[in-house]
mmCIF file of C-alpha atoms in Angstrom:
data_model
loop_
_atom_site.group_PDB
_atom_site.id
_atom_site.type_symbol
_atom_site.label_atom_id
_atom_site.label_comp_id
_atom_site.label_asym_id
_atom_site.label_seq_id
_atom_site.Cartn_x
_atom_site.Cartn_y
_atom_site.Cartn_z
ATOM 1 C CA MET A 1 -47.734 -16.906 47.573
ATOM 2 C CA LYS A 2 -44.280 -18.485 47.857
ATOM 3 C CA SER A 3 -44.504 -19.969 44.366
ATOM 4 C CA ASN A 4 -45.054 -16.487 42.846
ATOM 5 C CA HIS A 5 -41.937 -15.157 44.574
ATOM 6 C CA LEU A 6 -39.934 -18.187 43.465
ATOM 7 C CA LEU A 7 -41.117 -17.768 39.876
ATOM 8 C CA THR A 8 -40.241 -14.044 39.941
ATOM 9 C CA LEU A 9 -36.817 -14.736 41.450
ATOM 10 C CA THR A 10 -36.111 -17.482 38.892
ATOM 11 C CA PHE A 11 -37.110 -15.182 36.035
ATOM 12 C CA LEU A 12 -34.944 -12.373 37.415
ATOM 13 C CA CYS A 13 -31.885 -14.651 37.715
ATOM 14 C CA VAL A 14 -32.314 -15.938 34.160
ATOM 15 C CA PHE A 15 -32.823 -12.382 32.882
ATOM 16 C CA LEU A 16 -29.719 -11.062 34.661
ATOM 17 C CA ALA A 17 -27.599 -13.981 33.471
ATOM 18 C CA HIS A 18 -28.733 -13.343 29.908
ATOM 19 C CA CYS A 19 -27.982 -9.608 30.189
ATOM 20 C CA SER A 20 -24.532 -10.132 31.656
ATOM 21 C CA ASP A 21 -23.707 -12.645 28.905
ATOM 22 C CA ALA A 22 -24.831 -10.149 26.262
ATOM 23 C CA ILE A 23 -22.795 -7.334 27.755
ATOM 24 C CA GLY A 24 -19.706 -9.516 28.158
ATOM 25 C CA ALA A 25 -19.963 -10.804 24.602
ATOM 26 C CA SER A 26 -20.175 -7.330 23.101
ATOM 27 C CA SER A 27 -17.845 -5.306 25.279
ATOM 28 C CA VAL A 28 -15.155 -3.191 23.630
ATOM 29 C CA THR A 29 -12.372 -1.251 25.350
ATOM 30 C CA PHE A 30 -10.652 1.736 23.724
ATOM 31 C CA ARG A 31 -7.038 2.602 24.505
ATOM 32 C CA ILE A 32 -4.855 5.531 23.451
ATOM 33 C CA ASN A 33 -1.161 4.732 23.248
ATOM 34 C CA ASP A 34 1.679 6.453 21.363
ATOM 35 C CA GLY A 35 -0.761 8.663 19.435
ATOM 36 C CA ARG A 36 -2.896 5.709 18.268
ATOM 37 C CA LEU A 37 -6.512 4.940 19.094
ATOM 38 C CA ALA A 38 -7.084 1.208 19.395
ATOM 39 C CA ALA A 39 -10.092 -0.818 20.500
ATOM 40 C CA PHE A 40 -10.243 -4.446 21.581
ATOM 41 C CA ASP A 41 -13.276 -6.695 21.929
ATOM 42 C CA SER A 42 -13.813 -9.016 24.898
ATOM 43 C CA ALA A 43 -11.916 -11.802 23.090
ATOM 44 C CA GLY A 44 -8.852 -9.539 22.712
ATOM 45 C CA ASN A 45 -9.285 -8.964 18.974
ATOM 46 C CA GLN A 46 -8.305 -5.497 17.783
ATOM 47 C CA VAL A 47 -11.306 -3.879 16.091
ATOM 48 C CA VAL A 48 -10.001 -0.286 15.710
ATOM 49 C CA ASP A 49 -6.566 1.131 14.900
ATOM 50 C CA GLN A 50 -6.238 4.751 13.807
ATOM 51 C CA PRO A 51 -4.481 8.009 14.746
ATOM 52 C CA ALA A 52 -5.859 9.400 18.025
ATOM 53 C CA GLY A 53 -7.170 12.896 18.650
ATOM 54 C CA GLN A 54 -8.385 13.846 15.174
ATOM 55 C CA ASP A 55 -11.966 12.528 15.222
ATOM 56 C CA ASP A 56 -12.325 9.734 17.707
ATOM 57 C CA ALA A 57 -16.139 9.974 17.485
ATOM 58 C CA LYS A 58 -16.222 8.166 14.144
ATOM 59 C CA ALA A 59 -14.480 5.064 15.532
ATOM 60 C CA ILE A 60 -16.429 5.121 18.804
ATOM 61 C CA GLN A 61 -19.759 5.509 16.959
ATOM 62 C CA SER A 62 -18.851 2.633 14.641
ATOM 63 C CA VAL A 63 -18.294 0.376 17.655
ATOM 64 C CA ILE A 64 -21.524 1.549 19.302
ATOM 65 C CA ASP A 65 -23.456 0.801 16.096
ATOM 66 C CA SER A 66 -22.003 -2.688 15.765
ATOM 67 C CA SER A 67 -22.079 -3.634 19.457
ATOM 68 C CA GLY A 68 -25.737 -4.621 19.492
ATOM 69 C CA ARG A 69 -28.227 -4.282 22.276
ATOM 70 C CA GLY A 70 -26.670 -4.305 25.720
ATOM 71 C CA GLY A 71 -23.144 -3.620 24.503
ATOM 72 C CA LYS A 72 -20.558 -2.048 26.784
ATOM 73 C CA ILE A 73 -18.005 0.423 25.433
ATOM 74 C CA VAL A 74 -15.209 1.451 27.792
ATOM 75 C CA LEU A 75 -13.058 4.509 27.101
ATOM 76 C CA GLY A 76 -9.698 3.833 28.675
ATOM 77 C CA VAL A 77 -7.432 6.477 30.138
ATOM 78 C CA GLY A 78 -6.735 9.191 27.571
ATOM 79 C CA ARG A 79 -8.112 12.236 25.752
ATOM 80 C CA TYR A 80 -10.856 11.532 23.192
ATOM 81 C CA VAL A 81 -11.651 14.300 20.700
ATOM 82 C CA LEU A 82 -15.184 14.252 19.319
ATOM 83 C CA LYS A 83 -15.966 16.190 16.135
ATOM 84 C CA ARG A 84 -19.621 15.121 16.328
ATOM 85 C CA PRO A 85 -21.995 13.930 19.054
ATOM 86 C CA LEU A 86 -22.255 10.230 19.861
ATOM 87 C CA LEU A 87 -25.656 8.558 19.436
ATOM 88 C CA LEU A 88 -26.511 5.820 21.923
ATOM 89 C CA ASP A 89 -29.764 4.610 20.383
ATOM 90 C CA ARG A 90 -29.895 1.176 21.980
ATOM 91 C CA ALA A 91 -29.459 -0.136 25.484
ATOM 92 C CA SER A 92 -25.683 0.317 25.485
ATOM 93 C CA ILE A 93 -23.288 1.387 28.207
ATOM 94 C CA LEU A 94 -20.566 3.965 27.565
ATOM 95 C CA GLU A 95 -18.167 4.483 30.453
ATOM 96 C CA GLY A 96 -14.756 5.891 31.180
ATOM 97 C CA GLU A 97 -12.074 4.408 33.406
ATOM 98 C CA GLY A 98 -11.990 7.361 35.765
ATOM 99 C CA ARG A 99 -10.739 10.932 36.015
ATOM 100 C CA GLU A 100 -7.906 10.247 33.590
ATOM 101 C CA THR A 101 -10.458 9.671 30.798
ATOM 102 C CA VAL A 102 -11.245 13.008 29.119
ATOM 103 C CA VAL A 103 -13.849 13.468 26.398
ATOM 104 C CA VAL A 104 -13.568 16.716 24.418
ATOM 105 C CA PRO A 105 -17.052 17.495 23.009
ATOM 106 C CA PRO A 106 -17.705 18.900 19.533
ATOM 107 C CA ALA A 107 -16.994 22.624 19.315
ATOM 108 C CA ASP A 108 -20.647 23.565 18.702
ATOM 109 C CA GLU A 109 -21.963 21.469 21.609
ATOM 110 C CA PHE A 110 -22.327 22.921 25.099
ATOM 111 C CA ALA A 111 -21.441 26.414 23.867
#
């Protein structure tokens, strides 16, 4: 019986290590500063730079689509205006940095 538990535990550790590597490799953080929306990947490369507050959904969706399975997208402190819904169609994580992160939904959603 012990060998089954050891095998399960070994598999779980390998699985979790693989998942955390995948998430770390494809994480992107958005920031709003001086009226600009910018996003940076986990290596610090800037992957988005555009005016903020007009249609932030397009840039966020683009990052979601390119992040791959298990990607993590963080919305930093700021106000994100969405003109269309976001589609999370893979095992991705979308999170804000707290109460200072505000997402304004499309006008026809939640009406």
